[in-house]
Tab-separated table of C-alpha atoms in Angstrom:
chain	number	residue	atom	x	y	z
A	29	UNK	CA	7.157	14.935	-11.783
A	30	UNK	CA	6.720	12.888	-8.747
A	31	UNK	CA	8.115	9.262	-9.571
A	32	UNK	CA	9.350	6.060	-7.915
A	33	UNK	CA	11.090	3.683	-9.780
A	34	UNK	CA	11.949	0.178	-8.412
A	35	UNK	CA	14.397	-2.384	-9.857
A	36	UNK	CA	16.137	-5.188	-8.862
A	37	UNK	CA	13.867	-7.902	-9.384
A	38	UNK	CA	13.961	-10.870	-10.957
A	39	UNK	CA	14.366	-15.077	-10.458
A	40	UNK	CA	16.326	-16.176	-7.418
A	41	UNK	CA	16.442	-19.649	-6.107
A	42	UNK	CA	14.598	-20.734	-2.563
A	43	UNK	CA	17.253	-19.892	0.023
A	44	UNK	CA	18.894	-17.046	-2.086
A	45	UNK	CA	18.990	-13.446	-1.674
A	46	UNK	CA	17.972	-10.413	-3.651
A	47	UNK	CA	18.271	-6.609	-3.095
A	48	UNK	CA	15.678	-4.249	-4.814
A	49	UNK	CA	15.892	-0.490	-5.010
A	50	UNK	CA	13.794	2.253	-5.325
A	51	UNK	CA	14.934	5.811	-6.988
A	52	UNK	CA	12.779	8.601	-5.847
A	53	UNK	CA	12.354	11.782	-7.741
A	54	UNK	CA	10.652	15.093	-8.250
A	55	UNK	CA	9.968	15.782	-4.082
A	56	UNK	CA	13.123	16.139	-0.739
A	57	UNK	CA	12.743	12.689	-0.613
A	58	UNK	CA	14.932	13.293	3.075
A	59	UNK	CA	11.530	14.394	4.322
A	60	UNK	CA	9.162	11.618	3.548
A	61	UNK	CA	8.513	8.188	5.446
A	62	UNK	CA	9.094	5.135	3.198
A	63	UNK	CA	7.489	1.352	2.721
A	64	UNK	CA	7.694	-1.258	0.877
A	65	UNK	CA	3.902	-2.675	-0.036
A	66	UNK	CA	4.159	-6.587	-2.302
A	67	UNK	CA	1.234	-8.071	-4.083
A	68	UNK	CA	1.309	-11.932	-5.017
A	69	UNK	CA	0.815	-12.991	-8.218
A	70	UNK	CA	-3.439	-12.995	-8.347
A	71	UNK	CA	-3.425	-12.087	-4.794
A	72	UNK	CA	-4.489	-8.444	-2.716
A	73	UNK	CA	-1.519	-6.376	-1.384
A	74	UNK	CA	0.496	-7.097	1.918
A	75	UNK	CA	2.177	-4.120	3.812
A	76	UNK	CA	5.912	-5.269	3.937
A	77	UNK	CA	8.256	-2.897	5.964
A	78	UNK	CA	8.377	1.169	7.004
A	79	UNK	CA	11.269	3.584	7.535
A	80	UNK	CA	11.169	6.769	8.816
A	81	UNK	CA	12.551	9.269	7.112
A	82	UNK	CA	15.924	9.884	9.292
A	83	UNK	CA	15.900	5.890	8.978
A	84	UNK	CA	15.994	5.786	12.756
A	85	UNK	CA	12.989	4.087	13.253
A	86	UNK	CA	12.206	0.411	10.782
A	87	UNK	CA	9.149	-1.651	11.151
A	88	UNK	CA	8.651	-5.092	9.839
A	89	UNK	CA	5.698	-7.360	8.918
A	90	UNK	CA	6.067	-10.679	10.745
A	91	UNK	CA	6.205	-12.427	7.352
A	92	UNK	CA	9.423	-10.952	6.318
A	93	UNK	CA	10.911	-10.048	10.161
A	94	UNK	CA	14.853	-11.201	10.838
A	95	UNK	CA	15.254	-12.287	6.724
A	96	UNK	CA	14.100	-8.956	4.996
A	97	UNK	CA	16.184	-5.285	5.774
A	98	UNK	CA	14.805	-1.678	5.033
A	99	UNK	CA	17.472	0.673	4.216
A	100	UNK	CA	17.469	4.069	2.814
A	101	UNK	CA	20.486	6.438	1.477
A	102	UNK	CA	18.934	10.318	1.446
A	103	UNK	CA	22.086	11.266	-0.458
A	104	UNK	CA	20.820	9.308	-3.561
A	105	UNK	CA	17.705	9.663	-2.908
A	106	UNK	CA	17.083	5.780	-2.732
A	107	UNK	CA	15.173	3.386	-1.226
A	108	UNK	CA	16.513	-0.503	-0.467
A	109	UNK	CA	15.455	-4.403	0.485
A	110	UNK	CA	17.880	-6.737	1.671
A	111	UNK	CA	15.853	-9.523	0.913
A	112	UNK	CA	17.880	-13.051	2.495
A	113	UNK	CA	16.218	-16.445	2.987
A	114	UNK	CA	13.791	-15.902	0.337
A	115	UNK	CA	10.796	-18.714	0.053
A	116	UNK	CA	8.683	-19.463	-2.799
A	117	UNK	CA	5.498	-17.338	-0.754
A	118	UNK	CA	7.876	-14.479	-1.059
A	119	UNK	CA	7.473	-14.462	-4.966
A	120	UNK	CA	5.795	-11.151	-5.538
A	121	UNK	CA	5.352	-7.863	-6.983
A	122	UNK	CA	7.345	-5.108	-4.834
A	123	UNK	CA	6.113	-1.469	-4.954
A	124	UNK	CA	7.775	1.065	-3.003
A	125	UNK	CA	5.256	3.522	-1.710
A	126	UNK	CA	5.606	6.688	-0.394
A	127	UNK	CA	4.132	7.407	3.221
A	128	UNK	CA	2.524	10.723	3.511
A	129	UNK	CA	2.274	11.020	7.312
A	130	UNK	CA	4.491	13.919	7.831
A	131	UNK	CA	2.903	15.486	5.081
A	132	UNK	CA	-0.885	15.421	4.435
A	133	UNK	CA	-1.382	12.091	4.483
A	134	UNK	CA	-1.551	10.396	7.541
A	135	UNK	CA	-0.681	6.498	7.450
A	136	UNK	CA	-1.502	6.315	4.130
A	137	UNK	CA	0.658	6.223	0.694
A	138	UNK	CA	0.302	8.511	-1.412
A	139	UNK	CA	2.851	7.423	-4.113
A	140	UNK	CA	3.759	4.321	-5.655
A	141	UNK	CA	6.335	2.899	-8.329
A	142	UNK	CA	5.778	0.627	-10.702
A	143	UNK	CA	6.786	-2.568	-9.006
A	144	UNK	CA	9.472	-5.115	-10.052
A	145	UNK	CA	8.451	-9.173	-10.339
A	146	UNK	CA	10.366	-11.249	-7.745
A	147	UNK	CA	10.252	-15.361	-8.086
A	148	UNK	CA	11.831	-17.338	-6.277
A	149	UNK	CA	11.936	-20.888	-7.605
A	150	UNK	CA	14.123	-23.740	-8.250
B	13	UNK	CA	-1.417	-9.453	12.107
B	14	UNK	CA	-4.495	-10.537	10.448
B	15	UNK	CA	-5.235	-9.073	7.464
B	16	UNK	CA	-8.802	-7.035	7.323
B	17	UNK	CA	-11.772	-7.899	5.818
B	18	UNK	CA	-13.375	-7.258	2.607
B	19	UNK	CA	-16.168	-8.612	0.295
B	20	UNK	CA	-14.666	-10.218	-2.320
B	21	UNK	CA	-16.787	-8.708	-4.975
B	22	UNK	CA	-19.256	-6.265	-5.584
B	23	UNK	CA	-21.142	-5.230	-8.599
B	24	UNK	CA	-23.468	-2.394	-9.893
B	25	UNK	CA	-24.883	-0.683	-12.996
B	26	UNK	CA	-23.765	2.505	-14.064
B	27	UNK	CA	-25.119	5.184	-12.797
B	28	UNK	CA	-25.808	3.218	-9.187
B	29	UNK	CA	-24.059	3.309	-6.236
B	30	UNK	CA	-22.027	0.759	-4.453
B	31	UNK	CA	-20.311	0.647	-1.125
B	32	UNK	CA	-17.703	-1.748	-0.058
B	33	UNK	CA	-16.776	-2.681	3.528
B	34	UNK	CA	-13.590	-3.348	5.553
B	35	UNK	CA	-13.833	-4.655	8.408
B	36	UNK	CA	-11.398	-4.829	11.496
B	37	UNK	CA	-10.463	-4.720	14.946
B	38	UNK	CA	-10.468	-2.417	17.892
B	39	UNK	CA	-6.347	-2.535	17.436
B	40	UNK	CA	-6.582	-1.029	13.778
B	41	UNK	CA	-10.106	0.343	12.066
B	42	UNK	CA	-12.048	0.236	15.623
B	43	UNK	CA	-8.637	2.236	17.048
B	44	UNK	CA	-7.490	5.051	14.520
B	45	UNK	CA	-9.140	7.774	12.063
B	46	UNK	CA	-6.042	6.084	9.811
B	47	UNK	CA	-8.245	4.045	7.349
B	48	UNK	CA	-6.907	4.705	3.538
B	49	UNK	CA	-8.346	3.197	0.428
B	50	UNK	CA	-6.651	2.267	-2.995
B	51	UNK	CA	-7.803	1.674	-6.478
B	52	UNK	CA	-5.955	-0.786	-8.659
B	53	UNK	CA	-6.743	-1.365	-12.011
B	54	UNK	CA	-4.815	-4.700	-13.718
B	55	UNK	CA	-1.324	-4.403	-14.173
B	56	UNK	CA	-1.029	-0.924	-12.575
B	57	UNK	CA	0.263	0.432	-9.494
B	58	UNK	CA	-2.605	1.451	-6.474
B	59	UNK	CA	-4.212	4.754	-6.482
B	60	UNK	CA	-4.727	6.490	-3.335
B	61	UNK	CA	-8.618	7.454	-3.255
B	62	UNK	CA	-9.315	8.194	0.431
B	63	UNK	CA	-7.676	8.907	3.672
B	64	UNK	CA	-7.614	9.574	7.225
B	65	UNK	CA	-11.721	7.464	6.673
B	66	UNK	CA	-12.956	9.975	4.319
B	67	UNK	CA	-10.508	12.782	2.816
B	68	UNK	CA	-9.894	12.788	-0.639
B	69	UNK	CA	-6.873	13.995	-2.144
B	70	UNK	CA	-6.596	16.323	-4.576
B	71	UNK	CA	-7.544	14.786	-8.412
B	72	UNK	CA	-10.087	12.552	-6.850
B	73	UNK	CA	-13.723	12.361	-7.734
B	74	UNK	CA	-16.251	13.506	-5.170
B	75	UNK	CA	-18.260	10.646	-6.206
B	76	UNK	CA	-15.847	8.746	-4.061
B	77	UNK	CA	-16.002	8.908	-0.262
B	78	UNK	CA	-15.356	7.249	3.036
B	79	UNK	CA	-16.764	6.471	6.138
B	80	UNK	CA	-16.600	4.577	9.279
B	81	UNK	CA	-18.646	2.840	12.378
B	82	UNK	CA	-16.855	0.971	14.940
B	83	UNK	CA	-14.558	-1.498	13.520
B	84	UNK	CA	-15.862	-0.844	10.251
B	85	UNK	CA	-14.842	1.295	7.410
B	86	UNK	CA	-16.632	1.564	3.998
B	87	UNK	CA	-16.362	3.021	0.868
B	88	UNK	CA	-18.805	4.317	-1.331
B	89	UNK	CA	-18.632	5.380	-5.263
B	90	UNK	CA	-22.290	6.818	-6.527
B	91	UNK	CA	-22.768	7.959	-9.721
B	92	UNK	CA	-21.163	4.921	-10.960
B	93	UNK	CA	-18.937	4.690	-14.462
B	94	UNK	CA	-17.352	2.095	-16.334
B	95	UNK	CA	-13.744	3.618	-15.401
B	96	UNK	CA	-14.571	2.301	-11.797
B	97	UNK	CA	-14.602	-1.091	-12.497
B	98	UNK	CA	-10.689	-2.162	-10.758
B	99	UNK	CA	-9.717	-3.519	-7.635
B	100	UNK	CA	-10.540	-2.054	-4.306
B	101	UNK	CA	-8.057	-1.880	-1.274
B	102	UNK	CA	-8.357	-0.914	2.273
B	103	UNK	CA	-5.584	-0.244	4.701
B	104	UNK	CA	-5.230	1.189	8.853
B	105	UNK	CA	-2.994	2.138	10.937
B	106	UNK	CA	-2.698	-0.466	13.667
B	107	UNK	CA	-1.336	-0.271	17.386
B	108	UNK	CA	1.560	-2.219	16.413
B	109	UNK	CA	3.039	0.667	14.567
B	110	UNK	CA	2.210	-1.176	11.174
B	111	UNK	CA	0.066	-0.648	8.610
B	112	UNK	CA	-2.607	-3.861	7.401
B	113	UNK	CA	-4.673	-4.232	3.875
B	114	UNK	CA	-7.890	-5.436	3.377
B	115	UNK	CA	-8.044	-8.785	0.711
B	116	UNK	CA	-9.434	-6.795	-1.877
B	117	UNK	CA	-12.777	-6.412	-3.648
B	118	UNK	CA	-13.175	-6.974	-7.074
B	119	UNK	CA	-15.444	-3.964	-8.762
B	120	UNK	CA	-17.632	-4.708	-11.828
B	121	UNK	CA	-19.674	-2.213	-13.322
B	122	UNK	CA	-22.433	-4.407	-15.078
């Protein structure tokens, strides 16, 4: 079965830092393009970062640029967020998505985890 | 980047059809045959429903399907059914390299 499973989440304080991870099974996960998609509580969905599936190539929302990093390790099949300098408007649902451009898909994603909760507050 | 626009609710009766818009810019919808939409029902993860304006992956009812005119993408369910009623979410391709969601519409099947 085809699964993503995020973790990592949980309460930080404003200024603090968190690091989620996603586990990918059931497909080469070396082959597929990678984001990160969060969803306010109550709120629609906001596309957060993209990596490439080599990892050469990282793309960044302007809301998270120079405090959030994308990382992936193909070895263990896992997906990462350096998450630094977190603000209150950064309190969220995370879902790691799958990107299916390489492979059916184009620019769209065509599998998602569950999500993990991230608040930040004092 | 701005995020793109949606209705923020839409309603029918079962059995109708309904068709929600998403509108954009010439940099994303207007630019690129990239326009994807997502179900979301509360407290679950998005479905992927259309892409590349009006493909359908495998699993997915006909009843739903896609279009697009200019800087504006839509998306239609007919036929519809009480299992519709969720969250609606569109999403292009932009020249920036990144990827930008509509704010939603809100589905009720009366």
């Amino acid at each position: 079965e085809v699964q993503l499973v995020e973790s990592g989440g949980g309460l930080v304080q404003p200024g603090g830092s968190l690091r989620l991870s996603c586990a990918a099974s059931g497909f080469t996960f070396s082959s597929y393009e990678m984001n990160w998609v969060r969803q306010a509580p109550g709120k629609g969905l906001e596309w957060v970062s993209y990596i490439s599936s080599s990892g050469s190539t990282i793309y960044y929302a302007d809301s998270v640029k120079g405090r959030f990093t994308i990382s992936r390790d193909n070895a263990k099949n896992s997906l990462y967020l350096q998450m630094n300098s977190l603000r209150a408007e950064d309190t969220a649902v995370y879902y790691c998505a799958r990107d299916g451009t390489s492979h059916y898909y184009p620019w769209a994603f065509d599998i998602w985890g569950q999500g993990t909760m991230v608040t930040v507050s004092s | 980047q701005s995020a793109l626009t949606q209705p923020a609710s839409v309603s029918g009766s079962p059995g109708q059809s309904i068709t929600i818009s998403c509108t954009g810019t010439s940099s994303d919808v207007g630019g690129y045959n990239y326009v994807s939409w997502y179900q979301q029902h509360p407290g679950k993860a998005p479905k992927l429903m259309i892409y590349e304006v009006s493909n359908r992956p495998s699993g997915v009812s006909n009843r739903f399907s896609g279009s697009k005119s200019g800087n504006t993408a839509s998306l239609t369910i007919s036929g519809l059914q009480a299992e519709d009623e969720a969250d609606y979410y569109c999403s292009s391709y932009t020249s920036s390299s990144r990827k930008v969601f509509g704010g939603g519409t809100k589905l009720t099947v009366l």
